[in-house]
Coordinates of C-alpha atoms and ligand atoms in Angstrom, one line a residue:
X26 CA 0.0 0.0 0.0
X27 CA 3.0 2.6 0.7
X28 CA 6.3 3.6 1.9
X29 CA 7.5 5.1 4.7
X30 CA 10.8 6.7 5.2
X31 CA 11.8 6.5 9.3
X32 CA 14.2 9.1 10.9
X33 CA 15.9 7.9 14.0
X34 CA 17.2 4.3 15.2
X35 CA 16.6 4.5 19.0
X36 CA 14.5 2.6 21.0
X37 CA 11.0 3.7 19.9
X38 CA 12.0 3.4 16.4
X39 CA 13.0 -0.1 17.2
X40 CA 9.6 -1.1 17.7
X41 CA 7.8 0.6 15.1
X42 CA 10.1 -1.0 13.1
X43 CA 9.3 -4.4 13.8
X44 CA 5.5 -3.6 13.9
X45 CA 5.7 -2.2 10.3
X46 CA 7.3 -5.1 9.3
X47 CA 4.6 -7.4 10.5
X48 CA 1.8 -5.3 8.7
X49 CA 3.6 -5.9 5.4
X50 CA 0.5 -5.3 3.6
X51 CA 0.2 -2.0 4.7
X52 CA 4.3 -0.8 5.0
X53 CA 5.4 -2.4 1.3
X54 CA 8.3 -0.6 1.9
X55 CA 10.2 1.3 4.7
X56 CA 13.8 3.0 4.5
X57 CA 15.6 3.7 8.1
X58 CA 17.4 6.6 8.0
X59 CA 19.7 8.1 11.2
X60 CA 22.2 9.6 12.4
X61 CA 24.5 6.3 12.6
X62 CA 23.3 4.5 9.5
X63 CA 25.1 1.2 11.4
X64 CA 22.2 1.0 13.4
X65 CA 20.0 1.1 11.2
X66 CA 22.0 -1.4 8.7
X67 CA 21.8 -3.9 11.8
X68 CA 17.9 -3.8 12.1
X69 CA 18.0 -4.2 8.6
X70 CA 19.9 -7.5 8.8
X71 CA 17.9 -8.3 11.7
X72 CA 13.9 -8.2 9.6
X73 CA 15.3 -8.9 6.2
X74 CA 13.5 -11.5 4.6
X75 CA 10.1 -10.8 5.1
X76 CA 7.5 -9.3 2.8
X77 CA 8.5 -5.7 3.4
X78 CA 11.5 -4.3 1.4
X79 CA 14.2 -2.7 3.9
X80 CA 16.5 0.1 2.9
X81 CA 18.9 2.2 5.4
X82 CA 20.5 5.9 4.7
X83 CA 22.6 8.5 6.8
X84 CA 20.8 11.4 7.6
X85 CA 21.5 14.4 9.7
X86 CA 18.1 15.3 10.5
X87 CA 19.3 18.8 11.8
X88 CA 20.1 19.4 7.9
X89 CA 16.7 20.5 5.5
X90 CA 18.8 20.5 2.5
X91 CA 20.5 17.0 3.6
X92 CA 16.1 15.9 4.5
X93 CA 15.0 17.0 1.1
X94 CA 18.2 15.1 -1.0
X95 CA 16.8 12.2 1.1
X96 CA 13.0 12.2 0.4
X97 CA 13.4 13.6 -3.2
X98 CA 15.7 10.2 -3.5
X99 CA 13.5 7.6 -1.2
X100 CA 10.0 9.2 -2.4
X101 CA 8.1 8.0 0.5
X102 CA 4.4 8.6 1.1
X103 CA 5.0 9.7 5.1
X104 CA 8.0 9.9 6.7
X105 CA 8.1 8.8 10.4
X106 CA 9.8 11.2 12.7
X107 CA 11.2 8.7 15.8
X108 CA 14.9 11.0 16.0
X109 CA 14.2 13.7 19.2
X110 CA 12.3 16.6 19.6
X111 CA 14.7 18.5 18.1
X112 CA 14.4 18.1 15.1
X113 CA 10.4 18.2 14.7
X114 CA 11.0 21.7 12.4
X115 CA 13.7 20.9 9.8
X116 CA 12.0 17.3 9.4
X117 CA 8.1 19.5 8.5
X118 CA 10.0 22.1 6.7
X119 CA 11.3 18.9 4.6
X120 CA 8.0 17.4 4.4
X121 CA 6.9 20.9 3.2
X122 CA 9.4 21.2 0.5
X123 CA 8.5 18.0 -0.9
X124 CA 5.1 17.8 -0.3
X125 CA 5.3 14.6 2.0
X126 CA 3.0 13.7 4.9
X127 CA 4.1 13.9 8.3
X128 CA 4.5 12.2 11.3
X129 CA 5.7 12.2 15.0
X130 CA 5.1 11.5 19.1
X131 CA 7.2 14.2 20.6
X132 CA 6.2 18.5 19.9
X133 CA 9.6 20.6 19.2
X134 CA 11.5 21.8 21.8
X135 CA 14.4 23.8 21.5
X136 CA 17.7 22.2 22.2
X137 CA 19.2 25.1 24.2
X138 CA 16.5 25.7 25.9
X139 CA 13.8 23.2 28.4
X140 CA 10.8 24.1 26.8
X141 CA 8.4 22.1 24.5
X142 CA 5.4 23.5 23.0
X143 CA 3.4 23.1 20.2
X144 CA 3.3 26.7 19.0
X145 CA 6.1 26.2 16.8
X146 CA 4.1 22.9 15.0
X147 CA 0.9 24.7 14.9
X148 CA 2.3 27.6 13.2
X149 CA 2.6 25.6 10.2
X150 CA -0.9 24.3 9.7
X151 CA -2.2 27.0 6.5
X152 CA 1.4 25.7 5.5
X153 CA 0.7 21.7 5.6
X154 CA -3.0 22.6 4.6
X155 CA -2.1 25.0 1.5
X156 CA 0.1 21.8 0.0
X157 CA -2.7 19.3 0.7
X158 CA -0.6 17.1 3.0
X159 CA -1.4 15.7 6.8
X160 CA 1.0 16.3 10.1
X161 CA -0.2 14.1 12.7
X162 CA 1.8 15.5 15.9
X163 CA 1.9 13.1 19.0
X164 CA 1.3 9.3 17.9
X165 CA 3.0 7.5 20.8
X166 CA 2.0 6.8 24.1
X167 CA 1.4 10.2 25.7
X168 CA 0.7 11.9 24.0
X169 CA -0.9 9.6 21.4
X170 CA -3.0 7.0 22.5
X171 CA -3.6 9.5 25.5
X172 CA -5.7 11.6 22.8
X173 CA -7.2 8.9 21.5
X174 CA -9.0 7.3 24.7
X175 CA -10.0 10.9 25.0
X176 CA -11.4 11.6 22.0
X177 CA -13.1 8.2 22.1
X178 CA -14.3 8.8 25.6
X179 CA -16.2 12.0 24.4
X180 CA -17.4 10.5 21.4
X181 CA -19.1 7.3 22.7
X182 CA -19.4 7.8 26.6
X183 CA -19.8 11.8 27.1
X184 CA -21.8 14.8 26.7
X185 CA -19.5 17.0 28.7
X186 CA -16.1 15.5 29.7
X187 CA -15.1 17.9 32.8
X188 CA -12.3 16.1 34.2
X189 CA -9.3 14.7 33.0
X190 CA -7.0 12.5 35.0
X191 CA -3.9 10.6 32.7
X192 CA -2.3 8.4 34.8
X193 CA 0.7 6.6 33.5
X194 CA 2.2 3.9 35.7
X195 CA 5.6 1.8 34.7
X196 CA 6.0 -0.9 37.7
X197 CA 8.6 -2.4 35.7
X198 CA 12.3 -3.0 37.5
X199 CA 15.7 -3.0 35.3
X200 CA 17.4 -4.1 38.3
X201 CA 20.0 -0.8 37.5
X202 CA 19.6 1.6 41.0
X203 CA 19.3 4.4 38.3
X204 CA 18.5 4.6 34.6
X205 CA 15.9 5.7 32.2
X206 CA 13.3 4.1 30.3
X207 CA 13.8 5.8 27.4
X208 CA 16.3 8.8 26.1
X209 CA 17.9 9.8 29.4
X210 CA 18.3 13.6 28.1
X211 CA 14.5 14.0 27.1
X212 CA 13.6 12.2 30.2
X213 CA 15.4 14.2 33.0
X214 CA 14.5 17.6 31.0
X215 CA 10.7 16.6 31.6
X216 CA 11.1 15.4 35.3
X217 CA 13.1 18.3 36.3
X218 CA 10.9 21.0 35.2
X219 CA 7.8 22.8 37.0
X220 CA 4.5 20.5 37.4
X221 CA 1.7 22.5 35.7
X222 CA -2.1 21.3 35.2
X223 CA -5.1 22.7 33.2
X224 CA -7.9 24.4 35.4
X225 CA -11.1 26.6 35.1
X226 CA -9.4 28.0 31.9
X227 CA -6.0 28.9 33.3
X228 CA -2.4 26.7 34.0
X229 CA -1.6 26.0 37.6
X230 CA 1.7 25.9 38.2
X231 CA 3.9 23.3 40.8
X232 CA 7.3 22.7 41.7
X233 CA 9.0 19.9 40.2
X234 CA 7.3 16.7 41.9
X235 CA 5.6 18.9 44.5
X236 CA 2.4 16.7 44.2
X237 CA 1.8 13.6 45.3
X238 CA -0.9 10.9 45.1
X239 CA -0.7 7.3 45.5
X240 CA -3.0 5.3 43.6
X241 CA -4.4 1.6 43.1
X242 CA -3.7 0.3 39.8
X243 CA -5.5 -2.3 38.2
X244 CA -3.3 -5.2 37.7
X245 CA -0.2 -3.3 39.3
X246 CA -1.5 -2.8 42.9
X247 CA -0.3 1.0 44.8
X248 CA 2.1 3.3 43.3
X249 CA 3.4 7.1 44.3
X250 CA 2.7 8.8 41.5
X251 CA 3.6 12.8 40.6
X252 CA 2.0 15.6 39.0
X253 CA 3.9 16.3 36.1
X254 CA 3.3 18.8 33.1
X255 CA 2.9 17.0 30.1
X256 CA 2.6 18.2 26.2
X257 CA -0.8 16.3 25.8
X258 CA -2.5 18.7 28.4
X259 CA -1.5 21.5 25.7
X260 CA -3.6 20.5 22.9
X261 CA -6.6 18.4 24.7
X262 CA -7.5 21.9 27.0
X263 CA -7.7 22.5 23.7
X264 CA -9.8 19.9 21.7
X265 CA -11.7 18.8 24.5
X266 CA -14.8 22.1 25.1
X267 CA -15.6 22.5 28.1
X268 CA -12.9 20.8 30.4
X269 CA -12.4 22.2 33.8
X270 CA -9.6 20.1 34.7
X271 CA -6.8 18.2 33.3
X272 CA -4.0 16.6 35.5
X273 CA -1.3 14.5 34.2
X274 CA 0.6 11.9 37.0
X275 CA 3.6 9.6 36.3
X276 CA 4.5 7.0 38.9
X277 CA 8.5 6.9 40.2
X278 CA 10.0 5.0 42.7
X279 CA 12.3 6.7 45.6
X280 CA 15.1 4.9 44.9
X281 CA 14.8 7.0 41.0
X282 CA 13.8 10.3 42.5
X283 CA 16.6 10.0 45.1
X284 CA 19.3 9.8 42.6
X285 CA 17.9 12.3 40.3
X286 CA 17.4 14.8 43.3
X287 CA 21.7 14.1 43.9
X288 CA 22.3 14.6 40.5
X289 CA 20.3 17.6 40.1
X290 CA 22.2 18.9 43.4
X291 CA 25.5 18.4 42.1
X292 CA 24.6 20.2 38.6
X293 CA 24.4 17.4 36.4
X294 CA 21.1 17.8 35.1
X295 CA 21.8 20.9 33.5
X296 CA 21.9 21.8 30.1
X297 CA 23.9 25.1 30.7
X298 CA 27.6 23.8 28.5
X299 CA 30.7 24.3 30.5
X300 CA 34.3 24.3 29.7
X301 CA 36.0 20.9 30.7
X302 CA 39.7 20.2 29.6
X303 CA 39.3 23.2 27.4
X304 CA 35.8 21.5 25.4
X305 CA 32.4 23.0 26.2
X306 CA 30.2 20.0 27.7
X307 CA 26.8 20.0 28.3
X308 CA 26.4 18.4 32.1
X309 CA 22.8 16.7 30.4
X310 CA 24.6 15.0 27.8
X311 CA 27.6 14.1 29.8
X312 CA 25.2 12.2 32.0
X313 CA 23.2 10.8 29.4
X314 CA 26.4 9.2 28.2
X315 CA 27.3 7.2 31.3
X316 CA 23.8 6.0 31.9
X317 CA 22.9 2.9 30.7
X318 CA 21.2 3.1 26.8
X319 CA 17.4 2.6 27.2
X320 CA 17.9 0.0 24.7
X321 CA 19.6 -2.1 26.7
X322 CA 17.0 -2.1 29.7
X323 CA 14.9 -4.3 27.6
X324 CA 16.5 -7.7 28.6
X325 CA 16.9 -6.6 32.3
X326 CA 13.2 -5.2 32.6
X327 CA 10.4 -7.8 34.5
X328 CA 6.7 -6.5 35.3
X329 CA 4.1 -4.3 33.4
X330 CA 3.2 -0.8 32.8
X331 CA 0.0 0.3 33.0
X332 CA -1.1 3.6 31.0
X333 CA -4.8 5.1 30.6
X334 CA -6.8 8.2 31.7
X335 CA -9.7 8.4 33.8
X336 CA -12.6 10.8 32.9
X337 CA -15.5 12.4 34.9
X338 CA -18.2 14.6 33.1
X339 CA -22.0 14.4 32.5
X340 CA -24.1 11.9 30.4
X341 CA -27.5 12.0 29.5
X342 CA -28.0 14.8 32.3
X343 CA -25.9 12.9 34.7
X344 CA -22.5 12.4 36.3
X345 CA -20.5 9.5 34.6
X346 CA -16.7 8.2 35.2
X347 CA -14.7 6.2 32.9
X348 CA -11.6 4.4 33.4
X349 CA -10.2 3.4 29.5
X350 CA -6.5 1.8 29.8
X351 CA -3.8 -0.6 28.8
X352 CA -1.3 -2.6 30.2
X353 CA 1.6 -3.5 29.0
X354 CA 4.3 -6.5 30.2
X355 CA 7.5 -6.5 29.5
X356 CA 9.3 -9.2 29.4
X357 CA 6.1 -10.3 26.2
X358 CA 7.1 -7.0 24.9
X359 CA 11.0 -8.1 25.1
X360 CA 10.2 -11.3 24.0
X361 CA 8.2 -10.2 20.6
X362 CA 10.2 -7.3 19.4
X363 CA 13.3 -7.0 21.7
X364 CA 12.6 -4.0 23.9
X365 CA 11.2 -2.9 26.7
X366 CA 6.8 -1.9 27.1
X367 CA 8.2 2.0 27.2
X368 CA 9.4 1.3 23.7
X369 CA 6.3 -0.6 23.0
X370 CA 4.2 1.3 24.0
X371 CA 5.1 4.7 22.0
X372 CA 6.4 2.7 19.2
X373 CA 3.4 0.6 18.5
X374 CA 1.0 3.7 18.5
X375 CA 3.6 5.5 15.3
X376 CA 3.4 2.5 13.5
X377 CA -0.7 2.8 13.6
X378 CA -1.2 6.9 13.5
X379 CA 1.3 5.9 10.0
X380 CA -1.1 3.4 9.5
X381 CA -3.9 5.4 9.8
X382 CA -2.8 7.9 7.4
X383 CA -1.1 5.8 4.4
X384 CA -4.9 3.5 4.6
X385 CA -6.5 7.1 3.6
X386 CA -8.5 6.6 7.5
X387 CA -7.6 9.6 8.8
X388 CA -7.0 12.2 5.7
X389 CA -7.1 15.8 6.1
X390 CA -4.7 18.6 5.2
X391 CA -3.4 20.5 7.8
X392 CA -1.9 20.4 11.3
X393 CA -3.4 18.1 13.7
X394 CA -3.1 16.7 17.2
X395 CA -4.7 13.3 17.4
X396 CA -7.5 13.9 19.7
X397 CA -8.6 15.8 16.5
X398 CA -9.3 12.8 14.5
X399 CA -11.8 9.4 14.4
X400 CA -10.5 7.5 17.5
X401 CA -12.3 3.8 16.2
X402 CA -10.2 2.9 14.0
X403 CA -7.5 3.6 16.1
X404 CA -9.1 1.9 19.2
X405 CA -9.5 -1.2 16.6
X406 CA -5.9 -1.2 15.5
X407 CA -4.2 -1.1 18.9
X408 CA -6.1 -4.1 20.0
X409 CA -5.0 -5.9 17.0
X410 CA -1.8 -5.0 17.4
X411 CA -0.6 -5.3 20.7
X412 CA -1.6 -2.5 23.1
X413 CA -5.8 -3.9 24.0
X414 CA -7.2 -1.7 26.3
X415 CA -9.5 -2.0 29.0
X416 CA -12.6 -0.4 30.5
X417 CA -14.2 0.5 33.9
X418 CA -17.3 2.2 34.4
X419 CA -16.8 2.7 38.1
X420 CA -13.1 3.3 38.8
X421 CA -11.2 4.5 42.1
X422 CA -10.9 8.3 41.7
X423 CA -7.6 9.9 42.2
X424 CA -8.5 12.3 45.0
X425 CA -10.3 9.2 46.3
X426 CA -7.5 8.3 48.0
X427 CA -5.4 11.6 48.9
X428 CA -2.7 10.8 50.9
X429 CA -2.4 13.2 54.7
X430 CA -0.7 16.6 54.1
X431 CA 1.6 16.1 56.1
X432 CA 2.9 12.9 54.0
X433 CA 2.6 15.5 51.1
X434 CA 4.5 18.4 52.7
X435 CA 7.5 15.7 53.4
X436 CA 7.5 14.3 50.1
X437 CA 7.9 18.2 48.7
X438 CA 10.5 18.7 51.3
X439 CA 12.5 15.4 49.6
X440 CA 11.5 16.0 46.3
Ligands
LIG537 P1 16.7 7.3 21.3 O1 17.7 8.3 21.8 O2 16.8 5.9 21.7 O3 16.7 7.4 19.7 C1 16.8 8.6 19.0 C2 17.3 8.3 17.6 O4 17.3 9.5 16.8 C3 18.7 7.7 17.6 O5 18.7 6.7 16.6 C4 19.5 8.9 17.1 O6 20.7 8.6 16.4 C5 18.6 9.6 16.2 N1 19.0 11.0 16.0 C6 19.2 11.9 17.0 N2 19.5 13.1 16.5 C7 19.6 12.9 15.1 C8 19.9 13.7 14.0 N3 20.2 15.0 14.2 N4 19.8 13.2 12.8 C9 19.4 11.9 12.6 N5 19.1 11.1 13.6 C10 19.2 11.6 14.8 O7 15.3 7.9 21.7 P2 13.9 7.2 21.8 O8 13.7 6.1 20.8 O9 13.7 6.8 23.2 O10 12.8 8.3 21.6 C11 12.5 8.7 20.3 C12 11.4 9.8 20.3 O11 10.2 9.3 20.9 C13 11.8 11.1 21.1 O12 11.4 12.2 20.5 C14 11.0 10.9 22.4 O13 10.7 12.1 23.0 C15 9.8 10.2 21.9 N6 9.0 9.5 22.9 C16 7.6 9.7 22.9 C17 6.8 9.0 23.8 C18 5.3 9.1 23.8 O14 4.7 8.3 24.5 N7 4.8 10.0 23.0 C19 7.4 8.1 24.9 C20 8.9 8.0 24.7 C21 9.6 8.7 23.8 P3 22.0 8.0 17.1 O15 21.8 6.6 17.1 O16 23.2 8.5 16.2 O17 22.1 8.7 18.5

């Protein structure tokens, strides 16, 4: 049916990799294209031989000019944008230039600066729409699949959707007393910044892990889990009319907020450069490059994640809660594609938003989240391929079970 062209090797790539090689009939073709082609040359060897033709490239995806040469030479029909955050701009102003559909789970972010934001994407909507091509922005986890509960929620379960809790829980142990689940740099530049959360129409802002809530999770049991600003908060206060409330929480034990809270104190978090030996160094990447690669976690990695968002608002004149998640092992994730459910979990949902778009599903020019499109078909594909989700009409509430304030005001004080 088409070809995709797929910027980055990491670990997300990884997995949509392997998932668009098993929906041959959809991904005739796919070319791998990164920063160190040997990576990508070493997946190749790894899926060659089944009914999708592999081809590999070097690509600086910082470089339009070098983006363009690329595409103008692979001629794909989308290209998948699984590189970092960074380069969300010079990949769209490619896709622009050539007239190519567009696709990613991460919104731009500045490299010299800790800020993400999709003002820069959205800028370039009467751009996409003008050349009669689609961006889908956000088709991972969360945000991804994230939007897509939501927008099913509204659309089959809601009236009024008021509230908006997305609660993403990994339970899962490496076995390492510190490392990150997936790109160490990305990772600690969204745990170290403010918490913010969407309410009556205006953002509320927290310190870094200042709130706290521990909550029951099906199939996991308790967890701590953190109020963390997250980019899917952006667009659904957004796509969603009439929210009051949208909160995002991410589980962490203390043995990982412990060592980021030393690392942070000792400046290694930071993504000022300094000289060292004479070299500028950026303490951020320095750290990032004695941690242990995500990729390798995958091995290590026993017990499951659990990822979904619970919604209050009115149906039919009355109050109505839904609970709409998935949960993810790892060790079946390891053992099917050869990474870890945080891979799997982002990488799955690129291969389907792709999906959606190459199968003419979802087909509109412009700029759009993915709250903004039909969630069934979606829904339908990540049950068919891999992520199933599950329901609950009556689900423990988050403030339910609101831990004593003074628990709270020593967790801040540790924090
Ligand atoms: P990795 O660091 O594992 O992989 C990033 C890949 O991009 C590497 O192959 C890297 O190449 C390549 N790359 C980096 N810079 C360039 C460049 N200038 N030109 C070409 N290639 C480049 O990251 P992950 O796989 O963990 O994450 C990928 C994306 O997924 C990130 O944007 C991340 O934010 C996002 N993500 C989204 C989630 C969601 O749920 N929505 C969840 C988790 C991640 P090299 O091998 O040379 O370093």
């Amino acid at each position: 049916m088409g070809k995709a062209l797929i910027i980055g090797c990491g670990g997300v790539a990884s997995v949509t990799i392997h998932k668009c090689v098993q929906n041959s009939e959809v991904f005739e073709e796919i070319c791998i294209a990164s920063r160190t082609k040997s990576k990508c040359d070493a997946l190749k060897a790894k899926l060659d031989g089944g009914k999708t033709k592999i081809t590999t490239a070097q690509v600086d995806a910082d470089n339009v000019d070098e983006l363009i040469a690329l595409i103008e030479r692979v001629k794909p029909d989308i290209v998948i944008n699984l590189a970092l955050p960074y380069q969300d701009l010079t990949i769209m102003d490619a896709c622009l230039a050539t007239k190519t559909h567009y696709m990613d789970t991460a919104n731009y972010e500045p490299e010299d600066t800790a800020k993400f934001e999709y003002s820069w994407q959205w800028e370039y909507r009467e751009r996409f729409e003008k050349a009669g091509i689609t961006a889908l922005l956000g088709s991972g986890f969360d945000p991804g699949v994230t939007g897509v509960f939501s927008a099913y929620a509204l659309k089959h379960h809601f009236d009024e959707i008021e509230y908006i809790d997305i609660l993403d829980c990994n339970a899962g142990d490496h076995g390492y007393p510190f490392a990150t689940n997936f790109n160490p740099e990305i990772n600690i530049r969204e745990v170290t910044a403010n918490g913010r959360f969407f309410q009556n129409g205006e953002w509320v802002e927290t310190k870094p892990m200042e709130i706290k809530r521990v909550y029951d999770f099906p199939e996991v049991g308790q967890k701590d889990m953190y109020l963390l600003y997250h980019e899917e908060l952006e667009s659904l206060a957004v796509n969603i009319p009439g929210v009051k409330r949208i909160r995002f929480f991410m589980t962490f034990g203390q043995s990982y907020l412990t060592h980021l809270k030393c690392l942070e104190n000792v400046g290694m978090t930071s993504i000022e450069p300094i000289e060292f030996e004479g070299k500028q160094i950026i303490p951020l990447q320095f750290l990032k490059a004695v941690l242990p690669d995500p990729a390798s976690l995958g091995p290590r990695t026993k017990g499951k994640t659990n990822i979904g968002c619970i919604f209050k608002g009115k149906k039919d004149g009355k109050d109505k809660t839904y609970y709409v998640y998935n949960v993810c092992v790892h060790e079946e994730c390891y053992e099917e594609v050869g990474s870890q459910a945080v891979s799997y979990t982002t990488g799955v949902p690129a291969m389907i938003g792709a999906m959606m778009i190459l199968t003419g599903k979802w087909n509109k020019p412009g700029v759009y989240n993915i709250e903004e499109f039909d969630p069934d078909p979606f829904m339908e594909a990540l049950n068919k391929w891999g992520l199933p989700w599950q329901e609950d009409h009556n689900p423990l509430l988050v403030d339910a079970d609101r831990i004593p304030e003074t628990e709270k005001e020593l967790v801040a004080e540790h924090a």
